[in-house]
Amino acid sequence: MDESLSTPRHPAEIWAARQWQSAMEPSLARFVKDEALRGELLQRIYLEARLANLPPEMVLAVIQVESAFRADAVSSAGAVGLMQIMPFWIRELGLPADDLMDPWRNLRYGTTILAHYLAVERGDFTRALARYNGSLGQTWYPERVMRAWQRHWRPPTGGDRVTVQR
């Protein structure tokens, strides 16, 4: 397992992750039928999003729009996997042996790329999402992701949400 995902965490963070996973599981069930895979996918999405300092719900929305949670998806432009990563990113971020069809590697690339664009755009989600999609200057893609985020992946509401400082 990736060392960054296996490091001990604060109990409040573990509790928050479990609460989030329970809240997101019913929405993901329509895309991922296998319960064990669904649980592992949610855990990985949460951890990778937190590692990249992204809202995990936004990562879910991007995956929904990009691949409908199909790890084997390949676009007509050549984008691959859950988060539809273009192969040129291997030269930029990784190693020649990296397999973008591996859903966990794909998540790492996707969240890293999205976090990079969010930093470039100084926190502007619309512009960061447009860059991620290669459609900067247009809003159709960010609007699709934001719509998916609002409709399917809203975080639990109420005072029971825990924020852990790192």
Short mmCIF file of N, CA, C and O in Angstrom, two decimals, residues 8-67:
data_model
loop_
_atom_site.label_atom_id
_atom_site.label_comp_id
_atom_site.label_asym_id
_atom_site.label_seq_id
_atom_site.Cartn_x
_atom_site.Cartn_y
_atom_site.Cartn_z
N PRO A 8 -0.53 6.49 10.32
CA PRO A 8 -1.56 6.61 11.35
C PRO A 8 -2.23 7.98 11.28
O PRO A 8 -1.59 8.99 10.98
N ARG A 9 -3.53 7.99 11.54
CA ARG A 9 -4.28 9.23 11.52
C ARG A 9 -4.93 9.46 12.87
O ARG A 9 -5.12 8.53 13.64
N HIS A 10 -5.32 10.67 13.10
CA HIS A 10 -6.00 11.06 14.33
C HIS A 10 -7.37 10.37 14.37
O HIS A 10 -8.05 10.26 13.34
N PRO A 11 -7.82 9.90 15.55
CA PRO A 11 -9.12 9.23 15.64
C PRO A 11 -10.29 10.06 15.10
O PRO A 11 -11.20 9.50 14.48
N ALA A 12 -10.26 11.36 15.28
CA ALA A 12 -11.35 12.20 14.76
C ALA A 12 -11.37 12.18 13.24
O ALA A 12 -12.44 12.21 12.62
N GLU A 13 -10.19 12.11 12.62
CA GLU A 13 -10.12 12.03 11.17
C GLU A 13 -10.64 10.68 10.67
O GLU A 13 -11.34 10.61 9.66
N ILE A 14 -10.31 9.62 11.38
CA ILE A 14 -10.81 8.30 11.02
C ILE A 14 -12.34 8.28 11.13
O ILE A 14 -13.03 7.78 10.24
N TRP A 15 -12.86 8.84 12.20
CA TRP A 15 -14.32 8.90 12.39
C TRP A 15 -14.97 9.71 11.27
O TRP A 15 -15.98 9.29 10.70
N ALA A 16 -14.39 10.86 10.93
CA ALA A 16 -14.94 11.71 9.87
C ALA A 16 -14.93 10.97 8.53
O ALA A 16 -15.91 11.04 7.77
N ALA A 17 -13.86 10.23 8.26
CA ALA A 17 -13.78 9.48 7.01
C ALA A 17 -14.85 8.40 6.95
O ALA A 17 -15.50 8.21 5.91
N ARG A 18 -15.08 7.72 8.05
CA ARG A 18 -16.12 6.68 8.08
C ARG A 18 -17.51 7.28 7.92
O ARG A 18 -18.36 6.70 7.26
N GLN A 19 -17.75 8.41 8.56
CA GLN A 19 -19.05 9.08 8.42
C GLN A 19 -19.28 9.52 6.98
O GLN A 19 -20.36 9.36 6.43
N TRP A 20 -18.25 10.07 6.37
CA TRP A 20 -18.34 10.51 4.98
C TRP A 20 -18.62 9.32 4.07
O TRP A 20 -19.49 9.37 3.20
N GLN A 21 -17.87 8.23 4.27
CA GLN A 21 -18.04 7.04 3.44
C GLN A 21 -19.47 6.51 3.56
O GLN A 21 -20.09 6.17 2.56
N SER A 22 -20.01 6.46 4.76
CA SER A 22 -21.40 6.00 4.96
C SER A 22 -22.39 6.91 4.26
O SER A 22 -23.38 6.44 3.70
N ALA A 23 -22.12 8.20 4.28
CA ALA A 23 -23.03 9.16 3.63
C ALA A 23 -22.98 9.07 2.11
O ALA A 23 -24.00 9.24 1.44
N MET A 24 -21.82 8.77 1.54
CA MET A 24 -21.65 8.74 0.09
C MET A 24 -22.01 7.38 -0.52
O MET A 24 -22.34 7.29 -1.70
N GLU A 25 -21.96 6.34 0.27
CA GLU A 25 -22.16 4.98 -0.22
C GLU A 25 -23.47 4.78 -0.99
O GLU A 25 -23.46 4.20 -2.07
N PRO A 26 -24.61 5.26 -0.49
CA PRO A 26 -25.85 5.05 -1.24
C PRO A 26 -25.84 5.68 -2.64
O PRO A 26 -26.35 5.08 -3.59
N SER A 27 -25.25 6.84 -2.78
CA SER A 27 -25.19 7.49 -4.10
C SER A 27 -24.27 6.74 -5.05
O SER A 27 -24.53 6.67 -6.25
N LEU A 28 -23.19 6.19 -4.52
CA LEU A 28 -22.25 5.46 -5.37
C LEU A 28 -22.80 4.09 -5.78
O LEU A 28 -22.40 3.56 -6.82
N ALA A 29 -23.73 3.56 -5.01
CA ALA A 29 -24.27 2.22 -5.29
C ALA A 29 -24.88 2.12 -6.68
O ALA A 29 -24.84 1.06 -7.30
N ARG A 30 -25.41 3.21 -7.20
CA ARG A 30 -25.99 3.14 -8.55
C ARG A 30 -24.93 3.02 -9.64
O ARG A 30 -25.23 2.61 -10.75
N PHE A 31 -23.70 3.38 -9.34
CA PHE A 31 -22.60 3.28 -10.31
C PHE A 31 -21.76 2.03 -10.10
O PHE A 31 -21.26 1.46 -11.06
N VAL A 32 -21.51 1.68 -8.84
CA VAL A 32 -20.63 0.56 -8.50
C VAL A 32 -21.46 -0.44 -7.70
O VAL A 32 -21.78 -0.20 -6.54
N LYS A 33 -21.79 -1.56 -8.32
CA LYS A 33 -22.67 -2.55 -7.70
C LYS A 33 -21.97 -3.36 -6.61
O LYS A 33 -22.58 -3.70 -5.61
N ASP A 34 -20.70 -3.68 -6.80
CA ASP A 34 -19.96 -4.50 -5.85
C ASP A 34 -19.70 -3.71 -4.56
O ASP A 34 -19.00 -2.69 -4.58
N GLU A 35 -20.24 -4.20 -3.45
CA GLU A 35 -20.15 -3.49 -2.18
C GLU A 35 -18.71 -3.32 -1.69
O GLU A 35 -18.32 -2.25 -1.21
N ALA A 36 -17.90 -4.37 -1.81
CA ALA A 36 -16.52 -4.30 -1.35
C ALA A 36 -15.72 -3.28 -2.18
O ALA A 36 -14.97 -2.47 -1.63
N LEU A 37 -15.90 -3.33 -3.49
CA LEU A 37 -15.21 -2.38 -4.37
C LEU A 37 -15.67 -0.95 -4.07
O LEU A 37 -14.86 -0.03 -4.03
N ARG A 38 -16.96 -0.79 -3.85
CA ARG A 38 -17.52 0.53 -3.54
C ARG A 38 -16.88 1.09 -2.27
O ARG A 38 -16.46 2.25 -2.24
N GLY A 39 -16.76 0.27 -1.25
CA GLY A 39 -16.15 0.71 0.00
C GLY A 39 -14.70 1.10 -0.18
O GLY A 39 -14.25 2.13 0.32
N GLU A 40 -13.96 0.27 -0.91
CA GLU A 40 -12.54 0.56 -1.14
C GLU A 40 -12.37 1.83 -1.99
O GLU A 40 -11.51 2.66 -1.72
N LEU A 41 -13.22 1.97 -2.99
CA LEU A 41 -13.16 3.15 -3.85
C LEU A 41 -13.43 4.42 -3.04
O LEU A 41 -12.70 5.41 -3.16
N LEU A 42 -14.46 4.39 -2.21
CA LEU A 42 -14.76 5.56 -1.38
C LEU A 42 -13.62 5.89 -0.43
O LEU A 42 -13.26 7.06 -0.26
N GLN A 43 -13.04 4.86 0.16
CA GLN A 43 -11.91 5.09 1.07
C GLN A 43 -10.74 5.74 0.32
O GLN A 43 -10.16 6.72 0.78
N ARG A 44 -10.42 5.22 -0.85
CA ARG A 44 -9.31 5.76 -1.63
C ARG A 44 -9.60 7.18 -2.11
O ARG A 44 -8.71 8.04 -2.10
N ILE A 45 -10.82 7.42 -2.57
CA ILE A 45 -11.17 8.77 -3.02
C ILE A 45 -11.02 9.75 -1.88
O ILE A 45 -10.44 10.83 -2.04
N TYR A 46 -11.52 9.39 -0.72
CA TYR A 46 -11.43 10.28 0.44
C TYR A 46 -9.98 10.58 0.78
O TYR A 46 -9.59 11.74 0.94
N LEU A 47 -9.17 9.54 0.86
CA LEU A 47 -7.76 9.73 1.23
C LEU A 47 -6.98 10.51 0.19
O LEU A 47 -6.21 11.41 0.53
N GLU A 48 -7.17 10.20 -1.08
CA GLU A 48 -6.46 10.93 -2.14
C GLU A 48 -6.90 12.40 -2.19
O GLU A 48 -6.08 13.29 -2.39
N ALA A 49 -8.20 12.63 -2.03
CA ALA A 49 -8.70 14.01 -2.02
C ALA A 49 -8.12 14.78 -0.85
O ALA A 49 -7.67 15.92 -1.02
N ARG A 50 -8.10 14.18 0.32
CA ARG A 50 -7.54 14.85 1.50
C ARG A 50 -6.05 15.12 1.30
O ARG A 50 -5.56 16.18 1.67
N LEU A 51 -5.35 14.16 0.73
CA LEU A 51 -3.92 14.32 0.47
C LEU A 51 -3.67 15.51 -0.46
O LEU A 51 -2.71 16.26 -0.29
N ALA A 52 -4.55 15.69 -1.44
CA ALA A 52 -4.42 16.79 -2.41
C ALA A 52 -5.13 18.06 -1.95
O ALA A 52 -5.16 19.04 -2.67
N ASN A 53 -5.71 18.01 -0.76
CA ASN A 53 -6.43 19.16 -0.19
C ASN A 53 -7.62 19.58 -1.08
O ASN A 53 -7.84 20.76 -1.34
N LEU A 54 -8.35 18.57 -1.55
CA LEU A 54 -9.54 18.78 -2.37
C LEU A 54 -10.77 18.27 -1.62
O LEU A 54 -10.66 17.33 -0.84
N PRO A 55 -11.94 18.84 -1.89
CA PRO A 55 -13.15 18.25 -1.32
C PRO A 55 -13.40 16.88 -1.97
O PRO A 55 -13.47 16.78 -3.20
N PRO A 56 -13.50 15.82 -1.18
CA PRO A 56 -13.69 14.50 -1.78
C PRO A 56 -14.98 14.41 -2.60
O PRO A 56 -15.04 13.66 -3.58
N GLU A 57 -15.98 15.20 -2.24
CA GLU A 57 -17.22 15.22 -3.02
C GLU A 57 -16.99 15.75 -4.43
O GLU A 57 -17.63 15.29 -5.38
N MET A 58 -16.08 16.70 -4.56
CA MET A 58 -15.76 17.22 -5.89
C MET A 58 -15.07 16.15 -6.73
O MET A 58 -15.34 16.02 -7.93
N VAL A 59 -14.21 15.36 -6.11
CA VAL A 59 -13.54 14.28 -6.82
C VAL A 59 -14.58 13.26 -7.30
O VAL A 59 -14.52 12.80 -8.44
N LEU A 60 -15.55 12.94 -6.45
CA LEU A 60 -16.63 12.05 -6.87
C LEU A 60 -17.37 12.62 -8.08
O LEU A 60 -17.68 11.89 -9.02
N ALA A 61 -17.66 13.91 -8.06
CA ALA A 61 -18.37 14.54 -9.17
C ALA A 61 -17.55 14.50 -10.46
O ALA A 61 -18.09 14.23 -11.54
N VAL A 62 -16.26 14.75 -10.36
CA VAL A 62 -15.38 14.68 -11.53
C VAL A 62 -15.40 13.27 -12.10
O VAL A 62 -15.54 13.08 -13.32
N ILE A 63 -15.27 12.28 -11.24
CA ILE A 63 -15.26 10.89 -11.72
C ILE A 63 -16.59 10.54 -12.37
O ILE A 63 -16.63 9.88 -13.41
N GLN A 64 -17.69 10.99 -11.77
CA GLN A 64 -19.00 10.71 -12.35
C GLN A 64 -19.09 11.27 -13.77
O GLN A 64 -19.50 10.58 -14.70
N VAL A 65 -18.67 12.51 -13.94
CA VAL A 65 -18.75 13.16 -15.25
C VAL A 65 -17.75 12.56 -16.22
O VAL A 65 -18.07 12.34 -17.39
N GLU A 66 -16.55 12.28 -15.76
CA GLU A 66 -15.48 11.80 -16.65
C GLU A 66 -15.69 10.36 -17.12
O GLU A 66 -15.49 10.07 -18.29
N SER A 67 -16.02 9.46 -16.20
CA SER A 67 -16.02 8.03 -16.56
C SER A 67 -17.22 7.25 -16.04
O SER A 67 -17.29 6.05 -16.29
#
